[in-house]
Short mmCIF file of C-alpha atoms in Angstrom, two decimals:
data_model
loop_
_atom_site.label_atom_id
_atom_site.label_comp_id
_atom_site.label_asym_id
_atom_site.label_seq_id
_atom_site.Cartn_x
_atom_site.Cartn_y
_atom_site.Cartn_z
CA MET A 22 46.11 50.75 25.21
CA ALA A 23 48.01 53.75 26.43
CA LEU A 24 45.34 54.65 29.03
CA PRO A 25 45.89 53.96 32.78
CA ALA A 26 44.79 50.40 33.60
CA GLY A 27 41.62 51.39 35.42
CA GLU A 28 40.36 53.69 32.61
CA ALA A 29 41.36 51.17 29.87
CA ILE A 30 39.34 48.52 31.69
CA ARG A 31 36.30 50.79 31.80
CA VAL A 32 36.63 51.53 28.06
CA LEU A 33 36.92 47.83 27.26
CA ILE A 34 33.83 47.01 29.19
CA ALA A 35 31.80 49.89 27.69
CA ALA A 36 32.97 49.45 24.05
CA PRO A 37 30.26 47.68 22.00
CA GLU A 38 31.05 44.41 20.26
CA ASP A 39 31.04 45.25 16.55
CA GLN A 40 32.87 44.67 13.29
CA TRP A 41 36.27 45.24 14.93
CA HIS A 42 35.77 44.20 18.58
CA ASP A 43 34.74 41.00 20.34
CA ARG A 44 34.91 39.91 23.98
CA LYS A 45 35.36 36.52 25.66
CA SER A 46 35.31 35.40 29.30
CA GLY A 47 38.60 34.69 30.98
CA ARG A 48 37.24 31.17 31.52
CA ALA A 49 36.97 30.55 27.77
CA GLN A 50 39.05 27.66 26.47
CA ALA A 51 41.96 28.69 24.18
CA ARG A 52 40.50 26.57 21.29
CA ASP A 53 37.30 28.56 21.59
CA LEU A 54 39.16 31.77 20.74
CA ALA A 55 39.96 30.40 17.33
CA VAL A 56 36.58 31.39 15.95
CA PRO A 57 36.73 35.13 16.70
CA LEU A 58 40.45 35.22 15.89
CA VAL A 59 39.79 33.71 12.36
CA ALA A 60 36.68 35.85 11.76
CA LEU A 61 38.53 39.10 12.61
CA ALA A 62 41.64 38.14 10.56
CA ASN A 63 39.46 37.24 7.55
CA ALA A 64 37.70 40.59 7.75
CA GLU A 65 39.49 43.84 8.64
CA GLY A 66 41.31 42.80 11.82
CA GLY A 67 40.43 44.21 15.13
CA TYR A 68 40.57 43.46 18.88
CA LEU A 69 39.54 40.45 21.00
CA THR A 70 39.27 41.23 24.73
CA VAL A 71 39.73 38.13 26.92
CA GLY A 72 38.77 38.43 30.57
CA VAL A 73 35.59 40.51 30.42
CA HIS A 74 32.16 38.90 30.65
CA ASN A 75 28.58 40.30 31.20
CA GLY A 76 29.88 43.86 31.86
CA ARG A 77 32.54 42.92 34.43
CA VAL A 78 36.04 41.68 34.64
CA ASP A 79 36.32 37.99 35.30
CA GLY A 80 40.02 37.83 34.53
CA VAL A 81 42.49 35.44 32.95
CA SER A 82 44.34 33.22 35.38
CA ALA A 83 48.10 33.13 35.18
CA GLU A 84 47.96 29.48 34.22
CA ARG A 85 45.64 30.17 31.29
CA ALA A 86 47.36 33.38 30.06
CA ASN A 87 49.98 31.45 28.16
CA GLU A 88 47.39 29.33 26.43
CA VAL A 89 45.58 32.44 25.30
CA ARG A 90 48.86 33.87 23.99
CA GLN A 91 49.41 30.72 21.94
CA ALA A 92 45.77 30.27 20.76
CA ALA A 93 46.45 31.59 17.25
CA LEU A 94 49.55 29.43 16.84
CA ASP A 95 47.81 26.26 18.24
CA PHE A 96 44.27 26.54 16.82
CA THR A 97 44.30 28.63 13.57
CA GLU A 98 45.69 27.85 10.07
CA PRO A 99 47.70 29.63 8.85
CA PRO A 100 48.34 31.15 12.26
CA VAL A 101 46.59 34.49 12.69
CA ARG A 102 48.98 37.35 13.35
CA MET A 103 48.16 39.08 16.59
CA ARG A 104 49.76 41.18 19.34
CA VAL A 105 48.93 40.76 22.98
CA THR A 106 48.60 43.60 25.52
CA GLU A 107 48.28 42.72 29.19
CA ILE A 108 46.20 44.96 31.42
CA VAL A 109 46.00 44.42 35.24
CA ALA A 110 42.69 45.68 36.69
CA PRO A 111 42.79 47.61 39.98
CA ASP A 112 41.63 44.45 41.83
CA GLY A 113 44.59 42.50 40.40
CA GLN A 114 42.76 40.52 37.68
CA MET A 115 44.38 40.19 34.29
CA VAL A 116 42.81 41.18 31.04
CA LEU A 117 44.43 40.30 27.75
CA VAL A 118 43.72 42.37 24.60
CA LEU A 119 44.61 40.58 21.32
CA ARG A 120 45.12 42.88 18.39
CA VAL A 121 44.33 40.82 15.37
CA GLU A 122 45.85 41.78 12.08
CA SER A 123 44.29 41.10 8.65
CA ASP A 124 46.42 39.83 5.66
CA ASP A 125 45.94 38.29 2.27
CA ASN A 126 45.45 34.76 3.60
CA VAL A 127 42.16 33.04 4.32
CA HIS A 128 42.38 31.63 7.84
CA VAL A 129 40.53 28.62 9.21
CA THR A 130 40.27 27.05 12.65
CA GLY A 131 42.03 23.85 13.60
CA LYS A 132 38.85 22.05 12.54
CA GLY A 133 39.09 23.49 9.09
CA GLU A 134 36.13 25.86 9.57
CA CYS A 135 36.21 29.35 8.03
CA TYR A 136 34.62 32.37 9.68
CA LEU A 137 34.12 36.03 8.77
CA ARG A 138 33.34 38.94 11.06
CA VAL A 139 30.06 40.57 10.02
CA GLY A 140 28.82 43.32 12.42
CA ASP A 141 28.94 41.79 15.87
CA GLU A 142 28.85 38.22 14.64
CA SER A 143 31.46 35.67 13.62
CA ARG A 144 29.67 33.92 10.69
CA ARG A 145 30.67 30.51 9.45
CA LEU A 146 31.19 30.44 5.70
CA THR A 147 30.17 27.74 3.27
CA PHE A 148 32.80 26.22 1.07
CA ALA A 149 31.60 28.36 -1.79
CA GLN A 150 31.83 31.49 0.30
CA GLN A 151 35.24 30.58 1.53
CA LYS A 152 36.37 30.40 -2.15
CA GLU A 153 34.80 33.77 -2.87
CA LEU A 154 36.70 35.19 0.09
CA GLU A 155 40.00 33.81 -1.30
CA TYR A 156 39.21 35.48 -4.60
CA ASP A 157 38.35 38.89 -2.94
CA LEU A 158 41.16 39.24 -0.40
CA GLY A 159 43.55 40.27 -3.16
CA ALA A 160 41.33 43.19 -4.09
CA SER A 161 40.97 44.41 -0.56
CA SER A 162 44.61 45.42 -0.02
CA PHE A 163 44.87 48.33 -2.37
CA ASP A 164 44.08 50.88 0.34
CA THR A 165 47.17 49.75 2.25
CA HIS A 166 49.54 50.76 -0.60
CA PRO A 167 51.80 53.71 0.06
CA VAL A 168 51.50 56.95 -1.99
CA ALA A 169 53.99 59.64 -2.86
CA ALA A 170 52.95 61.96 0.00
CA GLY A 171 53.85 62.50 3.66
CA LEU A 172 52.00 63.52 6.79
CA ALA A 173 52.54 67.20 6.03
CA ASP A 174 50.61 66.80 2.81
CA LEU A 175 47.38 65.89 4.65
CA ASP A 176 44.74 68.27 5.93
CA GLN A 177 46.19 68.97 9.40
CA ALA A 178 42.89 70.21 10.83
CA ALA A 179 41.08 67.06 9.71
CA CYS A 180 43.90 64.87 11.04
CA ALA A 181 43.79 66.75 14.38
CA GLY A 182 40.00 66.25 14.61
CA TYR A 183 40.42 62.52 14.06
CA GLN A 184 43.19 62.38 16.67
CA GLU A 185 40.86 64.02 19.15
CA LEU A 186 38.00 61.71 18.26
CA LEU A 187 40.18 58.63 18.97
CA GLY A 188 41.82 60.21 22.04
CA ALA A 189 45.21 59.53 20.57
CA LEU A 190 48.41 61.15 21.82
CA SER A 191 49.38 62.43 18.32
CA VAL A 192 48.18 62.50 14.73
CA GLU A 193 50.73 59.83 13.89
CA SER A 194 49.53 57.50 16.59
CA ALA A 195 45.92 58.00 15.53
CA LEU A 196 46.74 57.09 11.95
CA ARG A 197 48.85 54.13 12.98
CA ALA A 198 46.03 52.88 15.20
CA ARG A 199 43.98 52.40 12.05
CA ASP A 200 46.88 51.16 9.85
CA LEU A 201 46.82 54.30 7.74
CA LEU A 202 50.58 54.54 7.74
CA THR A 203 53.06 51.92 6.55
CA LYS A 204 55.58 50.50 9.00
CA ASP A 205 58.15 52.97 7.73
CA GLY A 206 55.82 55.93 8.17
CA ARG A 207 54.52 56.46 4.63
CA VAL A 208 51.01 57.62 3.97
CA THR A 209 48.69 54.88 2.53
CA VAL A 210 46.00 55.16 -0.13
CA ALA A 211 43.36 55.03 2.62
CA ALA A 212 44.94 57.94 4.55
CA TRP A 213 45.20 59.98 1.37
CA LEU A 214 41.55 59.37 0.37
CA LEU A 215 40.34 60.20 3.87
CA PHE A 216 42.51 63.23 4.89
CA ALA A 217 43.99 64.79 1.66
CA PRO A 218 42.60 68.26 0.87
CA ARG A 219 41.98 66.99 -2.69
CA PRO A 220 42.40 63.21 -3.16
CA GLY A 221 42.13 63.73 -6.91
CA MET A 222 45.65 65.09 -6.97
CA LEU A 223 46.88 61.52 -6.92
CA PHE A 224 43.65 59.74 -7.92
CA PRO A 225 41.91 61.84 -10.57
CA SER A 226 38.82 59.71 -10.52
CA ALA A 227 38.32 59.94 -6.77
CA HIS A 228 35.29 62.19 -6.92
CA VAL A 229 31.51 62.08 -7.02
CA ARG A 230 29.37 63.58 -9.79
CA VAL A 231 25.69 64.40 -9.17
CA LEU A 232 23.36 65.02 -12.26
CA LYS A 233 19.70 65.77 -12.48
CA TYR A 234 17.57 65.18 -15.62
CA ALA A 235 14.28 66.68 -16.77
CA ASP A 236 13.03 63.50 -18.36
CA ARG A 237 13.13 59.75 -17.69
CA GLU A 238 15.74 59.29 -20.38
CA ARG A 239 19.11 61.03 -20.59
CA GLY A 240 18.89 61.78 -24.26
CA THR A 241 21.81 62.64 -26.46
CA GLY A 242 23.05 65.73 -28.30
CA SER A 243 20.37 68.29 -28.83
CA ARG A 244 17.86 66.02 -27.08
CA MET A 245 19.94 65.67 -23.92
CA THR A 246 17.61 66.25 -20.89
CA LEU A 247 20.21 67.27 -18.35
CA LEU A 248 18.95 70.33 -16.52
CA ALA A 249 21.05 73.49 -16.65
CA ASP A 250 23.25 74.06 -13.57
CA HIS A 251 22.47 70.47 -12.35
CA ASP A 252 25.83 68.82 -12.88
CA THR A 253 28.04 69.04 -9.77
CA ARG A 254 31.22 67.40 -8.73
CA PHE A 255 32.66 66.85 -5.16
CA ASP A 256 36.37 65.98 -4.73
CA GLY A 257 37.33 66.62 -1.15
CA PRO A 258 38.13 63.94 1.50
CA LEU A 259 35.75 61.06 1.38
CA GLY A 260 33.80 62.00 4.51
CA ARG A 261 33.24 65.43 3.04
CA GLN A 262 32.27 63.98 -0.35
CA ILE A 263 29.60 61.84 1.34
CA ALA A 264 28.13 64.75 3.37
CA GLN A 265 28.10 67.16 0.35
CA THR A 266 26.60 64.51 -1.94
CA ILE A 267 23.81 63.65 0.53
CA ASP A 268 23.01 67.39 1.05
CA LEU A 269 22.73 68.00 -2.69
CA VAL A 270 20.73 64.90 -3.48
CA ALA A 271 18.32 65.77 -0.71
CA ASP A 272 17.82 69.11 -2.34
CA TRP A 273 17.50 67.83 -5.91
CA VAL A 274 15.44 64.62 -5.49
CA PRO A 275 11.91 65.09 -6.90
CA LYS A 276 9.21 65.45 -4.24
CA LEU A 277 5.49 64.74 -4.41
CA ARG A 278 2.66 65.85 -2.11
CA ARG A 279 1.28 62.68 -0.62
CA LEU A 280 -1.16 61.82 2.17
CA SER A 281 0.84 60.71 5.15
CA GLU A 282 -0.05 58.12 7.87
CA ASP A 283 -1.46 60.92 10.05
CA SER A 284 -3.86 61.94 7.20
CA VAL A 285 -1.97 65.17 6.38
CA PHE A 286 -0.62 66.02 2.94
CA ARG A 287 3.15 66.40 3.06
CA ASP A 288 5.93 66.81 0.59
CA ALA A 289 7.90 63.57 0.38
CA PRO A 290 10.82 62.51 -1.83
CA ILE A 291 9.92 59.91 -4.45
CA ILE A 292 12.64 57.67 -3.03
CA PRO A 293 13.01 57.37 0.79
CA ARG A 294 16.04 59.31 1.99
CA LYS A 295 17.43 56.48 4.07
CA ALA A 296 17.40 54.26 0.94
CA TRP A 297 19.35 56.43 -1.38
CA GLU A 298 21.70 57.54 1.46
CA GLU A 299 22.74 53.91 1.89
CA GLY A 300 23.32 53.63 -1.84
CA VAL A 301 25.46 56.82 -1.90
CA ILE A 302 27.55 55.75 1.06
CA ASN A 303 28.05 52.20 -0.25
CA ALA A 304 29.15 53.52 -3.62
CA ILE A 305 31.73 55.87 -2.24
CA VAL A 306 33.11 53.63 0.43
CA HIS A 307 33.31 50.40 -1.48
CA ARG A 308 34.19 51.54 -5.07
CA SER A 309 37.44 50.50 -6.61
CA TYR A 310 39.92 53.31 -6.27
CA SER A 311 42.52 51.27 -8.12
CA MET A 312 40.43 51.63 -11.31
CA GLN A 313 41.15 54.95 -12.94
CA GLY A 314 39.02 56.65 -15.62
CA ASP A 315 35.63 56.40 -13.91
CA HIS A 316 34.03 57.89 -10.87
CA VAL A 317 30.92 57.58 -8.69
CA ARG A 318 27.76 58.99 -10.32
CA VAL A 319 24.44 59.79 -8.78
CA GLU A 320 21.81 60.50 -11.49
CA ILE A 321 18.43 61.78 -10.51
CA PHE A 322 15.46 61.30 -12.85
CA PRO A 323 11.68 62.16 -12.39
CA ASN A 324 10.97 58.51 -11.58
CA ARG A 325 14.19 57.05 -10.14
CA ILE A 326 17.69 57.49 -8.72
CA GLU A 327 20.62 55.68 -10.30
CA ILE A 328 23.91 55.29 -8.38
CA SER A 329 26.98 53.88 -10.30
CA ASN A 330 30.42 53.07 -9.08
CA PRO A 331 33.60 51.51 -10.52
CA GLY A 332 34.32 48.00 -9.23
CA ARG A 333 32.28 44.80 -9.43
CA PHE A 334 30.65 42.85 -6.59
CA PRO A 335 32.96 40.26 -4.95
CA GLY A 336 33.46 36.79 -6.35
CA LEU A 337 30.39 34.97 -7.75
CA ALA A 338 27.74 37.37 -6.41
CA ASP A 339 24.22 36.49 -7.50
CA LEU A 340 22.43 39.67 -8.38
CA ARG A 341 19.12 37.82 -8.41
CA ALA A 342 19.49 37.66 -4.55
CA PRO A 343 21.26 40.91 -3.53
CA MET A 344 20.63 40.52 0.14
CA ALA A 345 22.59 37.24 0.01
CA ILE A 346 25.68 38.87 -1.45
CA PRO A 347 28.56 38.26 1.01
CA ARG A 348 29.68 41.29 2.90
CA PHE A 349 32.85 42.66 1.41
CA ALA A 350 34.92 45.78 2.26
CA ARG A 351 37.09 46.56 -0.74
CA ASN A 352 38.54 49.41 1.26
CA PRO A 353 38.47 48.12 4.89
CA ARG A 354 40.55 50.87 6.37
CA VAL A 355 38.55 53.56 4.73
CA ALA A 356 35.36 51.86 6.01
CA ARG A 357 36.73 51.62 9.53
CA VAL A 358 37.69 55.25 9.80
CA LEU A 359 34.40 56.46 8.41
CA ALA A 360 32.62 54.24 10.96
CA ASP A 361 34.72 55.95 13.69
CA MET A 362 33.47 59.31 12.35
CA GLY A 363 29.85 58.13 12.48
CA VAL A 364 29.54 58.41 8.64
CA THR A 365 28.88 54.69 8.18
CA ARG A 366 27.51 51.92 10.44
CA GLU A 367 28.55 48.28 10.73
CA LEU A 368 29.56 46.59 7.52
CA GLY A 369 27.38 44.17 5.67
CA GLU A 370 24.03 45.82 6.44
CA GLY A 371 23.66 48.46 3.76
CA ILE A 372 22.01 46.33 1.07
CA ARG A 373 19.55 44.82 3.57
CA ARG A 374 18.63 48.30 4.97
CA MET A 375 17.94 49.63 1.43
CA PHE A 376 15.52 46.84 0.78
CA GLU A 377 13.86 47.46 4.18
CA HIS A 378 13.47 51.28 3.55
CA MET A 379 11.95 50.69 0.08
CA ARG A 380 9.59 47.97 1.24
CA ALA A 381 8.44 49.93 4.25
CA VAL A 382 6.91 52.58 2.01
CA GLY A 383 5.53 50.02 -0.48
CA LEU A 384 8.12 50.61 -3.28
CA ALA A 385 9.78 48.04 -5.54
CA ASP A 386 12.93 46.43 -4.48
CA PRO A 387 16.23 47.99 -5.47
CA ILE A 388 17.70 46.75 -8.72
CA TYR A 389 21.44 45.96 -9.24
CA GLN A 390 23.07 45.65 -12.59
CA GLN A 391 26.75 44.73 -13.11
CA SER A 392 29.07 45.33 -16.01
CA SER A 393 32.65 44.34 -16.62
CA MET A 394 33.72 47.55 -14.93
CA GLY A 395 31.32 48.37 -12.19
CA VAL A 396 27.85 48.29 -10.54
CA THR A 397 24.68 50.39 -10.99
CA LEU A 398 21.97 50.53 -8.33
CA THR A 399 18.47 51.76 -9.43
CA LEU A 400 15.86 52.90 -6.94
CA LEU A 401 12.51 53.17 -8.68
CA ASP A 402 9.43 55.20 -7.72
CA GLU A 403 7.19 52.21 -8.51
CA PRO A 404 4.95 50.18 -6.17
CA MET A 405 5.73 46.69 -5.08
CA PRO A 406 4.53 44.03 -7.42
CA ALA A 407 0.73 43.63 -7.06
CA GLY A 408 1.02 40.12 -5.58
CA VAL A 409 3.19 41.54 -2.78
CA ARG A 410 1.49 44.84 -2.14
CA GLU A 411 -2.08 43.68 -2.48
CA GLY A 412 -4.02 43.79 0.79
CA LEU A 413 -1.31 45.63 2.74
CA SER A 414 -3.35 47.64 5.26
CA THR A 415 -2.41 50.80 7.16
CA ASN A 416 -1.72 48.72 10.27
CA ALA A 417 0.50 46.36 8.24
CA ARG A 418 2.45 49.32 6.93
CA SER A 419 2.81 50.60 10.50
CA VAL A 420 4.23 47.24 11.57
CA LEU A 421 6.72 47.20 8.64
CA ARG A 422 7.77 50.81 9.52
CA ALA A 423 8.33 49.91 13.18
CA LEU A 424 10.67 47.02 12.23
CA GLN A 425 12.42 49.14 9.67
CA GLU A 426 13.10 52.07 11.96
CA VAL A 427 14.50 49.94 14.82
CA GLY A 428 16.64 47.82 12.52
CA ARG A 429 16.82 44.80 14.81
CA PRO A 430 14.55 41.79 15.72
CA LEU A 431 11.57 42.65 17.98
CA GLY A 432 9.04 40.69 19.99
CA THR A 433 5.31 40.96 19.14
CA ALA A 434 4.67 43.26 22.10
CA GLN A 435 7.54 45.52 21.13
CA VAL A 436 6.16 45.75 17.56
CA ALA A 437 2.73 46.57 18.87
CA GLU A 438 4.01 49.34 21.08
CA LEU A 439 6.08 50.94 18.33
CA ALA A 440 3.41 50.54 15.67
CA LYS A 441 0.76 51.92 18.07
CA VAL A 442 -1.58 49.01 17.63
CA SER A 443 -2.91 46.34 19.99
CA ARG A 444 -0.93 43.15 20.48
CA PRO A 445 -3.55 40.97 18.83
CA THR A 446 -3.64 43.33 15.79
CA ALA A 447 0.19 43.29 15.62
CA ALA A 448 0.15 39.52 15.78
CA ARG A 449 -2.32 39.35 12.86
CA MET A 450 -0.36 41.82 10.80
CA LEU A 451 2.86 39.96 11.43
CA LYS A 452 1.35 36.70 10.33
CA SER A 453 0.04 38.32 7.22
CA LEU A 454 3.44 39.90 6.38
CA ARG A 455 5.12 36.59 7.07
CA GLU A 456 2.84 34.88 4.47
CA ARG A 457 3.87 37.55 1.94
CA ARG A 458 7.53 36.81 2.77
CA LEU A 459 8.18 40.30 4.03
CA VAL A 460 9.07 39.41 7.59
CA VAL A 461 10.75 36.48 9.34
CA TRP A 462 9.82 34.79 12.58
CA THR A 463 12.62 33.35 14.70
CA GLY A 464 11.85 31.12 17.67
CA SER A 465 12.31 27.67 19.14
CA ALA A 466 8.65 26.74 19.39
CA PRO A 467 5.24 28.11 18.31
CA ASN A 468 4.58 29.64 21.72
CA ASP A 469 8.19 30.67 22.38
CA PRO A 470 7.95 33.83 24.60
CA GLY A 471 11.37 34.93 23.37
CA ALA A 472 10.51 34.65 19.65
CA THR A 473 11.22 37.70 17.45
CA TRP A 474 10.28 39.26 14.15
CA SER A 475 12.57 40.95 11.66
CA LEU A 476 12.38 42.23 8.10
CA ARG A 477 13.37 39.70 5.41
#
């Protein structure tokens, strides 16, 4: 917002719509802004740009500007808190940027509808999901609490790097832009976890422990199977913890020589890297840092990887359907900064991606178990159940892999091109995979040219 008007407009046009940013045309009715305002406020807050459409400025008229400024007051309950910045484009058109703040309230539109920002979508919640959100919002505010430390106690090089990444005028303005400082300038829990040289100085359990075992069971006492020199802890800033953990697990995970798709024997990890990476990142980013006495553990066995973290799933999560668990950022400011750094991607997609990565190589689905204190994810080196895996040809696997690598819906022709098969073959494989409930078809009619396929 401190950039010259012309440059600010270019940034707003180029910035992708994501978890924290949405755009609306200057012609949008004020009541239509209620949906993105509510969705952002119920998630982690963010920005709504009004006056940009299809990659160009279409402006907000002077008559409509006041309606936009009052949209939250007139069409959301309780009123969403927001601040408005007016930017005048070089051609004289007005763009309004609404900075939406999150709080402990669940907001609804004037129609009583509740929405939540998930990735680049504003998703309408069911009544049950709305109740879960009310339950969870109290747990998501811990990372805003102040700690007994000041800016001088943070890693100055890391803070300067983040300032440069955001293009902020100072370290303080960079941290304030992500609500990492309180209004009176105190360092928050999130800032400490992200930029302290050793977060464990204030939060002794804020570390990751990686262990590798020689057998499928841990054993006890004299029969313990933990390998010598294979018990390591990482306790630096969270971004560094994630990077160091991923590097070590990549080195320690068991590997087998297997025949690849190009008929060459290669060493491959027993669990796909992208699957366990998602598990590691989710555990560190979304664990409960308010719970002391336990830490994140990554345990590597000859036949599986187990990843455990303190903190239960939100609300009434049904572990029988993990991909239906509502998206929930227990530490939203931590998640936002790590997304800025490129460590994480959009929220709400990690569990789905893990399932996709495991299924793409024919392995069993991830298993979640929940105790009174936390969650354990198990990734097994076991094939899909026979009823699912039976008859899955090389071409079918290629089609699955194409959908998994792209990570978004594709048309049949696009699938064929990426899987390096003919279009008729791709169509047959997709139909077969749909019957096995591994892929989903989305279209308005059987012959819809715009129909797409995606992983279930």
